[in-house]
PDB file of C-alpha atoms in Angstrom:
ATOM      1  CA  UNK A  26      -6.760  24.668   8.266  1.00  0.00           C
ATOM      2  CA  UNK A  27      -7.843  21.846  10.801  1.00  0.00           C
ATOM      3  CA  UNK A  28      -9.503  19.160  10.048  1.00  0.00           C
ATOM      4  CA  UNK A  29     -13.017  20.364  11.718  1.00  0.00           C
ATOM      5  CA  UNK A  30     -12.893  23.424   9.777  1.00  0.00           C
ATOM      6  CA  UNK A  31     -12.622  21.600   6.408  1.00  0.00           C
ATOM      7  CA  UNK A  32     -15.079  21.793   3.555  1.00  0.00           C
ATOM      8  CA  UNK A  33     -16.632  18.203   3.260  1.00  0.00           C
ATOM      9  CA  UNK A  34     -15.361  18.068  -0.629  1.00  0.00           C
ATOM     10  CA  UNK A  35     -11.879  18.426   0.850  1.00  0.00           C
ATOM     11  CA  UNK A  36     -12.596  16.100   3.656  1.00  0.00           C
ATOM     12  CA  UNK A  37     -13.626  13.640   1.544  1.00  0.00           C
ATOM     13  CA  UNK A  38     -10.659  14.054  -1.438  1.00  0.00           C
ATOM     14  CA  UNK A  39      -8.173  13.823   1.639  1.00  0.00           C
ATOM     15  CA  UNK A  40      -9.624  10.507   2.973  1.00  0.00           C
ATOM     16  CA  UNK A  41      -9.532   9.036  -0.900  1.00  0.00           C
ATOM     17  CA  UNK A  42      -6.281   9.942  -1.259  1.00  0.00           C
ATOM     18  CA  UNK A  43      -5.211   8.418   1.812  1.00  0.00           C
ATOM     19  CA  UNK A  44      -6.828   5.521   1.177  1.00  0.00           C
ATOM     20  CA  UNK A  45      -5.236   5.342  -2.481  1.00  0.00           C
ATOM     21  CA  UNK A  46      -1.923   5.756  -1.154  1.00  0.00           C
ATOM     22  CA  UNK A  47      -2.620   2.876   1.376  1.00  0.00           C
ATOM     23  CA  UNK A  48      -3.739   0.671  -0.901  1.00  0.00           C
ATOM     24  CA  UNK A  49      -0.844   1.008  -2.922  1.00  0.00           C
ATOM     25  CA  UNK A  50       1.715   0.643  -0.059  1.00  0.00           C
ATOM     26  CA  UNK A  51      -0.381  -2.807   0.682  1.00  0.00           C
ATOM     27  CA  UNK A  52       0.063  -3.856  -2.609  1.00  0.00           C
ATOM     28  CA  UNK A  53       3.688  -3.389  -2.575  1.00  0.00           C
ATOM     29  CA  UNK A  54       4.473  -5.035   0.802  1.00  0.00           C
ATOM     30  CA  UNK A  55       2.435  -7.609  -0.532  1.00  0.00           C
ATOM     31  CA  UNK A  56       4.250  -8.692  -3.700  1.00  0.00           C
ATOM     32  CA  UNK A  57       7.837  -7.614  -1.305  1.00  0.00           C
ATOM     33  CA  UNK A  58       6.703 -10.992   0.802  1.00  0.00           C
ATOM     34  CA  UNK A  59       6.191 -12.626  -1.931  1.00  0.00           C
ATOM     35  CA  UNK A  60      10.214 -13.002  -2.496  1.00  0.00           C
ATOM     36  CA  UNK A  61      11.791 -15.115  -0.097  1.00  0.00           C
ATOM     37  CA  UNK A  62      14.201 -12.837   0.780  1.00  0.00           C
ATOM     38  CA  UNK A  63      12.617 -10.402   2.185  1.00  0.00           C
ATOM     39  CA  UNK A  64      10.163 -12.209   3.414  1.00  0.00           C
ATOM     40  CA  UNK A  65      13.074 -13.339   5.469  1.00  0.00           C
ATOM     41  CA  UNK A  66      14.428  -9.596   5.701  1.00  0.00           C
ATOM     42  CA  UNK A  67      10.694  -8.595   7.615  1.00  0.00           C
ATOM     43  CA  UNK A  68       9.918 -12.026   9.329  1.00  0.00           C
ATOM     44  CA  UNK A  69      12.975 -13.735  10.254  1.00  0.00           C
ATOM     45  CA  UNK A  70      11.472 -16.409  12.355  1.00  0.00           C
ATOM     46  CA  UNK A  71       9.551 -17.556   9.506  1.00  0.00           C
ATOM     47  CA  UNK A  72      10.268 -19.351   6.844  1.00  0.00           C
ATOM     48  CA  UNK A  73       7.918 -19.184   3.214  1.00  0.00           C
ATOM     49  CA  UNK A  74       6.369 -22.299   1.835  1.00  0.00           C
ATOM     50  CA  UNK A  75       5.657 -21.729  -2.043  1.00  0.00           C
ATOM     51  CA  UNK A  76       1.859 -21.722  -1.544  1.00  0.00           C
ATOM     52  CA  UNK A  77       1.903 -18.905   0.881  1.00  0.00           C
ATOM     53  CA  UNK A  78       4.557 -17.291  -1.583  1.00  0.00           C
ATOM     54  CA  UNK A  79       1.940 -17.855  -4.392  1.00  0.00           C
ATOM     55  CA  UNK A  80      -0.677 -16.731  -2.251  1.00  0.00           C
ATOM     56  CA  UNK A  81       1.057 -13.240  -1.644  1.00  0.00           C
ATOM     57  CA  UNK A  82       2.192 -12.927  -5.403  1.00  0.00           C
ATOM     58  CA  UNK A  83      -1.921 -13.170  -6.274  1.00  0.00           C
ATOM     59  CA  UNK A  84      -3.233 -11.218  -3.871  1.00  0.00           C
ATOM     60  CA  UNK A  85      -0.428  -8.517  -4.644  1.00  0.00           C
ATOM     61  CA  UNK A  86      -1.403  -8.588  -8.606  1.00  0.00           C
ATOM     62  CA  UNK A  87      -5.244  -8.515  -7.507  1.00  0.00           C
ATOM     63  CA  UNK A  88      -4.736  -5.675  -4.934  1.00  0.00           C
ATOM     64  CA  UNK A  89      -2.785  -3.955  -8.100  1.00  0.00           C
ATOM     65  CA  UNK A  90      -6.085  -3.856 -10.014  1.00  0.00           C
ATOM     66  CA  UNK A  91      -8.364  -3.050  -7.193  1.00  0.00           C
ATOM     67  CA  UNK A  92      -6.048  -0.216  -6.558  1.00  0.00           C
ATOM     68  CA  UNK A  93      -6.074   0.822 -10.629  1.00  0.00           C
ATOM     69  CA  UNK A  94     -10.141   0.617 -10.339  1.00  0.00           C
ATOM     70  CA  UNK A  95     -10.177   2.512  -7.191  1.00  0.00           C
ATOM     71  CA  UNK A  96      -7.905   5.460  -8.817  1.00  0.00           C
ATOM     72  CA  UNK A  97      -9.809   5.670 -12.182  1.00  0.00           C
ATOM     73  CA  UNK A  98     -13.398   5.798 -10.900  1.00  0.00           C
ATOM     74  CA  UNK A  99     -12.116   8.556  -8.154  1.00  0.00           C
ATOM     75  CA  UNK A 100     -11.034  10.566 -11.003  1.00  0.00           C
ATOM     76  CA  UNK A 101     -11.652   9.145 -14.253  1.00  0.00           C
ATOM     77  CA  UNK A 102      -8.958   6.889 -16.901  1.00  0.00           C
ATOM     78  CA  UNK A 103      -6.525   9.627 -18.026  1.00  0.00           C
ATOM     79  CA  UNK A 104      -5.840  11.442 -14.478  1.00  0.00           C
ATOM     80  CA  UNK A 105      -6.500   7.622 -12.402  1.00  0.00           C
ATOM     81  CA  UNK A 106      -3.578   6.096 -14.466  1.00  0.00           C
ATOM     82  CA  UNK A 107      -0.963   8.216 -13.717  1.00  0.00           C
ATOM     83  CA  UNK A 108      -2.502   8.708  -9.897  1.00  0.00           C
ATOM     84  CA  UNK A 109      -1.670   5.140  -9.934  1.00  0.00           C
ATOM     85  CA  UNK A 110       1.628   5.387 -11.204  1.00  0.00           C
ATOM     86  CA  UNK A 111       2.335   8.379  -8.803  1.00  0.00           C
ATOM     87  CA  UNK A 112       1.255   6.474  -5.785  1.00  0.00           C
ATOM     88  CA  UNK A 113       2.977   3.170  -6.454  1.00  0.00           C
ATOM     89  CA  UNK A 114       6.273   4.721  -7.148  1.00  0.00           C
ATOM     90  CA  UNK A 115       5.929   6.996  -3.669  1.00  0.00           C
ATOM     91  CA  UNK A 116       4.866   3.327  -1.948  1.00  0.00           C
ATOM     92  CA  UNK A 117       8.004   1.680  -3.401  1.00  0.00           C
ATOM     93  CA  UNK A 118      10.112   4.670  -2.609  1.00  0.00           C
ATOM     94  CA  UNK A 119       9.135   4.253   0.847  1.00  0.00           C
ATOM     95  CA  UNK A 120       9.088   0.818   1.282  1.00  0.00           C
ATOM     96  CA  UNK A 121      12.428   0.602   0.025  1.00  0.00           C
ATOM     97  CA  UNK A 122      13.583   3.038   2.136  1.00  0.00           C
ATOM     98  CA  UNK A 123      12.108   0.975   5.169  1.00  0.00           C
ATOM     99  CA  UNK A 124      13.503  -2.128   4.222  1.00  0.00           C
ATOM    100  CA  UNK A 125      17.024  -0.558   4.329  1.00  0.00           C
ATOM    101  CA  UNK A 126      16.529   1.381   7.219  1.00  0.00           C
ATOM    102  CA  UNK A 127      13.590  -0.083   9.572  1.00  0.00           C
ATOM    103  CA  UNK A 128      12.133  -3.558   8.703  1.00  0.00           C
ATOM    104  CA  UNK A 129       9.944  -3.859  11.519  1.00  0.00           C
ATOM    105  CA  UNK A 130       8.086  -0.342  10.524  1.00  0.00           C
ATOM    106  CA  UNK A 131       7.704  -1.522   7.017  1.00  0.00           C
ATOM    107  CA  UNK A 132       5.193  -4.088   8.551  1.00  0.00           C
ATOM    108  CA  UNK A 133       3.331  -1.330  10.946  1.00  0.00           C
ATOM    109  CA  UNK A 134       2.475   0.843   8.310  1.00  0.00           C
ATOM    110  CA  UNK A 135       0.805  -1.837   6.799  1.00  0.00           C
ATOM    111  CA  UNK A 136      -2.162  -1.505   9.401  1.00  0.00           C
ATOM    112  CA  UNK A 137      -1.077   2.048  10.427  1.00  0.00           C
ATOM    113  CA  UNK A 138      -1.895   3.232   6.725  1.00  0.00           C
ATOM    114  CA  UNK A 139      -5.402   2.724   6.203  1.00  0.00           C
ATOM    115  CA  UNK A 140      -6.002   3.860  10.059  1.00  0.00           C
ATOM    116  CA  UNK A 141      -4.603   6.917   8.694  1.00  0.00           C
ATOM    117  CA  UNK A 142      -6.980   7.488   6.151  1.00  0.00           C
ATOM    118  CA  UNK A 143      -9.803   7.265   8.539  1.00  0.00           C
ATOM    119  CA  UNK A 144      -8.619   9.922  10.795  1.00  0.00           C
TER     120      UNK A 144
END
């Protein structure tokens, strides 16, 4: 079924889904640059000063619980918990994947992701 013959219920489930499963890749490249080395691995012409290694280690555990919020009011406590867990273990599947494979693209999907969700 193409997107243009969608119901708008399924349009709208697809994009929150998406946008889930964005959020929690973000939140897991996120805390990943918060370790020096692979904040090496991904920027290698950089090098991490312990405030903008703190910085990423907050904003990783705060994107965490926006992600946890977003899950449970999209389809209530019981079902947005173990969305959560569902998505963040596919996010760290792939990310770790990337980071083996293709560094670079780990970092692309980071703005590639949410673009995704929108289309």
């Amino acid at each position: 079924m193409q997107s243009s013959q969608m119901p708008p219920q399924l349009r709208r489930r697809q994009f929150d889904m998406l946008l889930a499963f964005a959020l929690a890749y973000i939140t897991c490249i996120t805390l990943c640059l918060a370790m020096n080395r692979h904040f090496q691995q991904l920027l290698p012409n950089q090098k991490i000063s312990p405030k903008i290694a703190m910085l990423l280690r907050n904003s990783g555990w705060i994107l965490l619980l926006l992600t946890i919020i977003y899950c449970t009011k999209l389809v209530g406590v019981a079902v947005g918990l173990v969305l959560v867990l569902g998505l963040f273990s596919a996010a760290a599947c792939l990310l770790a994947l990337l980071l083996n494979y293709a560094p670079r693209v780990a970092l692309g999907l980071v703005v590639a992701a949410p673009l995704a969700s929108l289309l």
